[in-house]
Amino acid sequence: MSPGSRLYDVECDPAELSDVAARHPETVRELARAWAEWAARCGVVPRERILELERWGLAAPD
């Protein structure tokens, strides 16, 4: 999750119109940590790295 991460209360706001990340910074940090751990465990390649590799012709887009 990036600094611009968004957080929605889908139970109260199913259309995801109101970003509540600023009101719940600890939840955002917790989710970011969990995502980073999962990404490392699963070998997720950051989008920026994929784009860089594509520019060099080293990765084919889907």
PDB file of N, CA and C in Angstrom:
ATOM      1  N   MET A   1       0.847  -1.180   0.000  1.00  0.00           N
ATOM      2  CA  MET A   1       0.000   0.000   0.000  1.00  0.00           C
ATOM      3  C   MET A   1       0.890   1.240   0.000  1.00  0.00           C
ATOM      4  N   SER A   2       0.480   2.181  -0.757  1.00  0.00           N
ATOM      5  CA  SER A   2       1.278   3.397  -0.903  1.00  0.00           C
ATOM      6  C   SER A   2       0.780   4.487   0.037  1.00  0.00           C
ATOM      7  N   PRO A   3       1.544   5.576   0.148  1.00  0.00           N
ATOM      8  CA  PRO A   3       1.102   6.692   0.994  1.00  0.00           C
ATOM      9  C   PRO A   3      -0.274   7.216   0.596  1.00  0.00           C
ATOM     10  N   GLY A   4      -0.659   7.029  -0.644  1.00  0.00           N
ATOM     11  CA  GLY A   4      -1.969   7.480  -1.107  1.00  0.00           C
ATOM     12  C   GLY A   4      -3.046   6.419  -0.945  1.00  0.00           C
ATOM     13  N   SER A   5      -2.806   5.448  -0.076  1.00  0.00           N
ATOM     14  CA  SER A   5      -3.777   4.370   0.112  1.00  0.00           C
ATOM     15  C   SER A   5      -5.107   4.915   0.602  1.00  0.00           C
ATOM     16  N   ARG A   6      -6.155   4.253   0.187  1.00  0.00           N
ATOM     17  CA  ARG A   6      -7.501   4.652   0.594  1.00  0.00           C
ATOM     18  C   ARG A   6      -8.126   3.548   1.426  1.00  0.00           C
ATOM     19  N   LEU A   7      -9.051   3.931   2.272  1.00  0.00           N
ATOM     20  CA  LEU A   7      -9.742   2.990   3.149  1.00  0.00           C
ATOM     21  C   LEU A   7     -11.227   3.353   3.145  1.00  0.00           C
ATOM     22  N   TYR A   8     -12.059   2.339   2.965  1.00  0.00           N
ATOM     23  CA  TYR A   8     -13.501   2.576   2.920  1.00  0.00           C
ATOM     24  C   TYR A   8     -14.210   1.668   3.914  1.00  0.00           C
ATOM     25  N   ASP A   9     -15.285   2.163   4.474  1.00  0.00           N
ATOM     26  CA  ASP A   9     -16.155   1.362   5.334  1.00  0.00           C
ATOM     27  C   ASP A   9     -17.279   0.867   4.424  1.00  0.00           C
ATOM     28  N   VAL A  10     -17.076  -0.300   3.821  1.00  0.00           N
ATOM     29  CA  VAL A  10     -18.027  -0.779   2.819  1.00  0.00           C
ATOM     30  C   VAL A  10     -19.374  -1.177   3.420  1.00  0.00           C
ATOM     31  N   GLU A  11     -19.421  -1.395   4.709  1.00  0.00           N
ATOM     32  CA  GLU A  11     -20.710  -1.689   5.336  1.00  0.00           C
ATOM     33  C   GLU A  11     -21.594  -0.438   5.338  1.00  0.00           C
ATOM     34  N   CYS A  12     -20.991   0.714   5.634  1.00  0.00           N
ATOM     35  CA  CYS A  12     -21.742   1.974   5.660  1.00  0.00           C
ATOM     36  C   CYS A  12     -21.711   2.710   4.319  1.00  0.00           C
ATOM     37  N   ASP A  13     -20.718   2.408   3.502  1.00  0.00           N
ATOM     38  CA  ASP A  13     -20.502   3.118   2.248  1.00  0.00           C
ATOM     39  C   ASP A  13     -20.159   2.112   1.143  1.00  0.00           C
ATOM     40  N   PRO A  14     -21.130   1.281   0.725  1.00  0.00           N
ATOM     41  CA  PRO A  14     -20.825   0.235  -0.256  1.00  0.00           C
ATOM     42  C   PRO A  14     -20.363   0.775  -1.610  1.00  0.00           C
ATOM     43  N   ALA A  15     -20.659   2.016  -1.917  1.00  0.00           N
ATOM     44  CA  ALA A  15     -20.220   2.604  -3.183  1.00  0.00           C
ATOM     45  C   ALA A  15     -18.796   3.166  -3.093  1.00  0.00           C
ATOM     46  N   GLU A  16     -18.192   3.072  -1.910  1.00  0.00           N
ATOM     47  CA  GLU A  16     -16.829   3.558  -1.674  1.00  0.00           C
ATOM     48  C   GLU A  16     -16.650   5.006  -2.116  1.00  0.00           C
ATOM     49  N   LEU A  17     -17.510   5.864  -1.607  1.00  0.00           N
ATOM     50  CA  LEU A  17     -17.468   7.278  -1.949  1.00  0.00           C
ATOM     51  C   LEU A  17     -16.698   8.112  -0.933  1.00  0.00           C
ATOM     52  N   SER A  18     -16.579   7.619   0.310  1.00  0.00           N
ATOM     53  CA  SER A  18     -15.931   8.390   1.372  1.00  0.00           C
ATOM     54  C   SER A  18     -14.695   7.660   1.890  1.00  0.00           C
ATOM     55  N   ASP A  19     -13.538   8.217   1.591  1.00  0.00           N
ATOM     56  CA  ASP A  19     -12.271   7.660   2.049  1.00  0.00           C
ATOM     57  C   ASP A  19     -12.107   7.995   3.534  1.00  0.00           C
ATOM     58  N   VAL A  20     -11.957   6.976   4.370  1.00  0.00           N
ATOM     59  CA  VAL A  20     -11.833   7.185   5.818  1.00  0.00           C
ATOM     60  C   VAL A  20     -10.415   6.917   6.319  1.00  0.00           C
ATOM     61  N   ALA A  21      -9.447   6.836   5.413  1.00  0.00           N
ATOM     62  CA  ALA A  21      -8.064   6.530   5.799  1.00  0.00           C
ATOM     63  C   ALA A  21      -7.503   7.536   6.803  1.00  0.00           C
ATOM     64  N   ALA A  22      -7.770   8.807   6.615  1.00  0.00           N
ATOM     65  CA  ALA A  22      -7.234   9.833   7.514  1.00  0.00           C
ATOM     66  C   ALA A  22      -7.763   9.679   8.941  1.00  0.00           C
ATOM     67  N   ARG A  23      -8.958   9.127   9.078  1.00  0.00           N
ATOM     68  CA  ARG A  23      -9.540   8.927  10.415  1.00  0.00           C
ATOM     69  C   ARG A  23      -9.070   7.641  11.068  1.00  0.00           C
ATOM     70  N   HIS A  24      -8.434   6.758  10.294  1.00  0.00           N
ATOM     71  CA  HIS A  24      -8.012   5.455  10.810  1.00  0.00           C
ATOM     72  C   HIS A  24      -6.583   5.122  10.368  1.00  0.00           C
ATOM     73  N   PRO A  25      -5.608   5.972  10.724  1.00  0.00           N
ATOM     74  CA  PRO A  25      -4.234   5.755  10.246  1.00  0.00           C
ATOM     75  C   PRO A  25      -3.627   4.442  10.745  1.00  0.00           C
ATOM     76  N   GLU A  26      -3.982   3.996  11.932  1.00  0.00           N
ATOM     77  CA  GLU A  26      -3.426   2.743  12.445  1.00  0.00           C
ATOM     78  C   GLU A  26      -3.929   1.552  11.628  1.00  0.00           C
ATOM     79  N   THR A  27      -5.190   1.584  11.229  1.00  0.00           N
ATOM     80  CA  THR A  27      -5.733   0.517  10.385  1.00  0.00           C
ATOM     81  C   THR A  27      -5.014   0.499   9.036  1.00  0.00           C
ATOM     82  N   VAL A  28      -4.764   1.680   8.486  1.00  0.00           N
ATOM     83  CA  VAL A  28      -4.048   1.769   7.206  1.00  0.00           C
ATOM     84  C   VAL A  28      -2.641   1.186   7.362  1.00  0.00           C
ATOM     85  N   ARG A  29      -1.944   1.543   8.451  1.00  0.00           N
ATOM     86  CA  ARG A  29      -0.596   1.004   8.684  1.00  0.00           C
ATOM     87  C   ARG A  29      -0.633  -0.511   8.850  1.00  0.00           C
ATOM     88  N   GLU A  30      -1.609  -1.009   9.606  1.00  0.00           N
ATOM     89  CA  GLU A  30      -1.738  -2.454   9.822  1.00  0.00           C
ATOM     90  C   GLU A  30      -1.987  -3.190   8.504  1.00  0.00           C
ATOM     91  N   LEU A  31      -2.878  -2.665   7.689  1.00  0.00           N
ATOM     92  CA  LEU A  31      -3.160  -3.291   6.395  1.00  0.00           C
ATOM     93  C   LEU A  31      -1.950  -3.213   5.465  1.00  0.00           C
ATOM     94  N   ALA A  32      -1.229  -2.094   5.501  1.00  0.00           N
ATOM     95  CA  ALA A  32      -0.035  -1.941   4.667  1.00  0.00           C
ATOM     96  C   ALA A  32       1.026  -2.961   5.076  1.00  0.00           C
ATOM     97  N   ARG A  33       1.207  -3.146   6.389  1.00  0.00           N
ATOM     98  CA  ARG A  33       2.178  -4.143   6.863  1.00  0.00           C
ATOM     99  C   ARG A  33       1.772  -5.540   6.423  1.00  0.00           C
ATOM    100  N   ALA A  34       0.502  -5.874   6.573  1.00  0.00           N
ATOM    101  CA  ALA A  34       0.016  -7.205   6.183  1.00  0.00           C
ATOM    102  C   ALA A  34       0.190  -7.420   4.685  1.00  0.00           C
ATOM    103  N   TRP A  35      -0.100  -6.398   3.888  1.00  0.00           N
ATOM    104  CA  TRP A  35       0.058  -6.524   2.435  1.00  0.00           C
ATOM    105  C   TRP A  35       1.526  -6.712   2.076  1.00  0.00           C
ATOM    106  N   ALA A  36       2.421  -5.933   2.693  1.00  0.00           N
ATOM    107  CA  ALA A  36       3.849  -6.040   2.397  1.00  0.00           C
ATOM    108  C   ALA A  36       4.381  -7.425   2.748  1.00  0.00           C
ATOM    109  N   GLU A  37       3.947  -7.976   3.859  1.00  0.00           N
ATOM    110  CA  GLU A  37       4.364  -9.332   4.242  1.00  0.00           C
ATOM    111  C   GLU A  37       3.869 -10.350   3.224  1.00  0.00           C
ATOM    112  N   TRP A  38       2.612 -10.233   2.820  1.00  0.00           N
ATOM    113  CA  TRP A  38       2.045 -11.140   1.822  1.00  0.00           C
ATOM    114  C   TRP A  38       2.790 -11.006   0.498  1.00  0.00           C
ATOM    115  N   ALA A  39       3.034  -9.757   0.059  1.00  0.00           N
ATOM    116  CA  ALA A  39       3.706  -9.512  -1.213  1.00  0.00           C
ATOM    117  C   ALA A  39       5.104 -10.113  -1.218  1.00  0.00           C
ATOM    118  N   ALA A  40       5.828  -9.971  -0.105  1.00  0.00           N
ATOM    119  CA  ALA A  40       7.172 -10.544  -0.022  1.00  0.00           C
ATOM    120  C   ALA A  40       7.111 -12.070  -0.066  1.00  0.00           C
ATOM    121  N   ARG A  41       6.164 -12.633   0.644  1.00  0.00           N
ATOM    122  CA  ARG A  41       6.011 -14.093   0.695  1.00  0.00           C
ATOM    123  C   ARG A  41       5.637 -14.666  -0.673  1.00  0.00           C
ATOM    124  N   CYS A  42       4.854 -13.914  -1.439  1.00  0.00           N
ATOM    125  CA  CYS A  42       4.353 -14.403  -2.725  1.00  0.00           C
ATOM    126  C   CYS A  42       5.187 -13.943  -3.921  1.00  0.00           C
ATOM    127  N   GLY A  43       6.215 -13.143  -3.674  1.00  0.00           N
ATOM    128  CA  GLY A  43       7.071 -12.692  -4.762  1.00  0.00           C
ATOM    129  C   GLY A  43       6.433 -11.670  -5.678  1.00  0.00           C
ATOM    130  N   VAL A  44       5.602 -10.810  -5.130  1.00  0.00           N
ATOM    131  CA  VAL A  44       4.950  -9.772  -5.936  1.00  0.00           C
ATOM    132  C   VAL A  44       6.001  -8.800  -6.457  1.00  0.00           C
ATOM    133  N   VAL A  45       5.937  -8.517  -7.739  1.00  0.00           N
ATOM    134  CA  VAL A  45       6.849  -7.558  -8.364  1.00  0.00           C
ATOM    135  C   VAL A  45       6.122  -6.212  -8.422  1.00  0.00           C
ATOM    136  N   PRO A  46       6.727  -5.156  -7.859  1.00  0.00           N
ATOM    137  CA  PRO A  46       6.068  -3.850  -7.881  1.00  0.00           C
ATOM    138  C   PRO A  46       5.790  -3.378  -9.311  1.00  0.00           C
ATOM    139  N   ARG A  47       4.670  -2.714  -9.491  1.00  0.00           N
ATOM    140  CA  ARG A  47       4.254  -2.235 -10.808  1.00  0.00           C
ATOM    141  C   ARG A  47       5.343  -1.391 -11.464  1.00  0.00           C
ATOM    142  N   GLU A  48       5.999  -0.527 -10.687  1.00  0.00           N
ATOM    143  CA  GLU A  48       7.041   0.331 -11.236  1.00  0.00           C
ATOM    144  C   GLU A  48       8.168  -0.504 -11.836  1.00  0.00           C
ATOM    145  N   ARG A  49       8.513  -1.613 -11.185  1.00  0.00           N
ATOM    146  CA  ARG A  49       9.580  -2.486 -11.701  1.00  0.00           C
ATOM    147  C   ARG A  49       9.142  -3.165 -13.000  1.00  0.00           C
ATOM    148  N   ILE A  50       7.900  -3.592 -13.071  1.00  0.00           N
ATOM    149  CA  ILE A  50       7.381  -4.212 -14.292  1.00  0.00           C
ATOM    150  C   ILE A  50       7.430  -3.214 -15.446  1.00  0.00           C
ATOM    151  N   LEU A  51       7.013  -1.983 -15.196  1.00  0.00           N
ATOM    152  CA  LEU A  51       7.038  -0.954 -16.242  1.00  0.00           C
ATOM    153  C   LEU A  51       8.466  -0.681 -16.703  1.00  0.00           C
ATOM    154  N   GLU A  52       9.401  -0.656 -15.752  1.00  0.00           N
ATOM    155  CA  GLU A  52      10.802  -0.447 -16.097  1.00  0.00           C
ATOM    156  C   GLU A  52      11.312  -1.583 -16.985  1.00  0.00           C
ATOM    157  N   LEU A  53      10.996  -2.810 -16.621  1.00  0.00           N
ATOM    158  CA  LEU A  53      11.420  -3.966 -17.411  1.00  0.00           C
ATOM    159  C   LEU A  53      10.798  -3.935 -18.809  1.00  0.00           C
ATOM    160  N   GLU A  54       9.538  -3.520 -18.896  1.00  0.00           N
ATOM    161  CA  GLU A  54       8.883  -3.420 -20.205  1.00  0.00           C
ATOM    162  C   GLU A  54       9.567  -2.382 -21.082  1.00  0.00           C
ATOM    163  N   ARG A  55       9.972  -1.264 -20.481  1.00  0.00           N
ATOM    164  CA  ARG A  55      10.667  -0.211 -21.251  1.00  0.00           C
ATOM    165  C   ARG A  55      11.960  -0.761 -21.860  1.00  0.00           C
ATOM    166  N   TRP A  56      12.599  -1.664 -21.141  1.00  0.00           N
ATOM    167  CA  TRP A  56      13.854  -2.259 -21.622  1.00  0.00           C
ATOM    168  C   TRP A  56      13.600  -3.490 -22.473  1.00  0.00           C
ATOM    169  N   GLY A  57      12.322  -3.840 -22.661  1.00  0.00           N
ATOM    170  CA  GLY A  57      11.989  -4.999 -23.471  1.00  0.00           C
ATOM    171  C   GLY A  57      12.265  -6.326 -22.784  1.00  0.00           C
ATOM    172  N   LEU A  58      12.333  -6.311 -21.459  1.00  0.00           N
ATOM    173  CA  LEU A  58      12.661  -7.515 -20.707  1.00  0.00           C
ATOM    174  C   LEU A  58      11.443  -8.203 -20.105  1.00  0.00           C
ATOM    175  N   ALA A  59      10.290  -7.601 -20.220  1.00  0.00           N
ATOM    176  CA  ALA A  59       9.060  -8.214 -19.706  1.00  0.00           C
ATOM    177  C   ALA A  59       7.949  -7.925 -20.696  1.00  0.00           C
ATOM    178  N   ALA A  60       7.186  -8.916 -20.998  1.00  0.00           N
ATOM    179  CA  ALA A  60       6.089  -8.742 -21.951  1.00  0.00           C
ATOM    180  C   ALA A  60       4.809  -8.396 -21.206  1.00  0.00           C
ATOM    181  N   PRO A  61       4.053  -7.396 -21.677  1.00  0.00           N
ATOM    182  CA  PRO A  61       2.757  -7.102 -21.056  1.00  0.00           C
ATOM    183  C   PRO A  61       1.787  -8.253 -21.302  1.00  0.00           C
ATOM    184  N   ASP A  62       0.777  -8.349 -20.456  1.00  0.00           N
ATOM    185  CA  ASP A  62      -0.230  -9.425 -20.598  1.00  0.00           C
ATOM    186  C   ASP A  62      -0.957  -9.341 -21.916  1.00  0.00           C
TER     187      ASP A  62
END
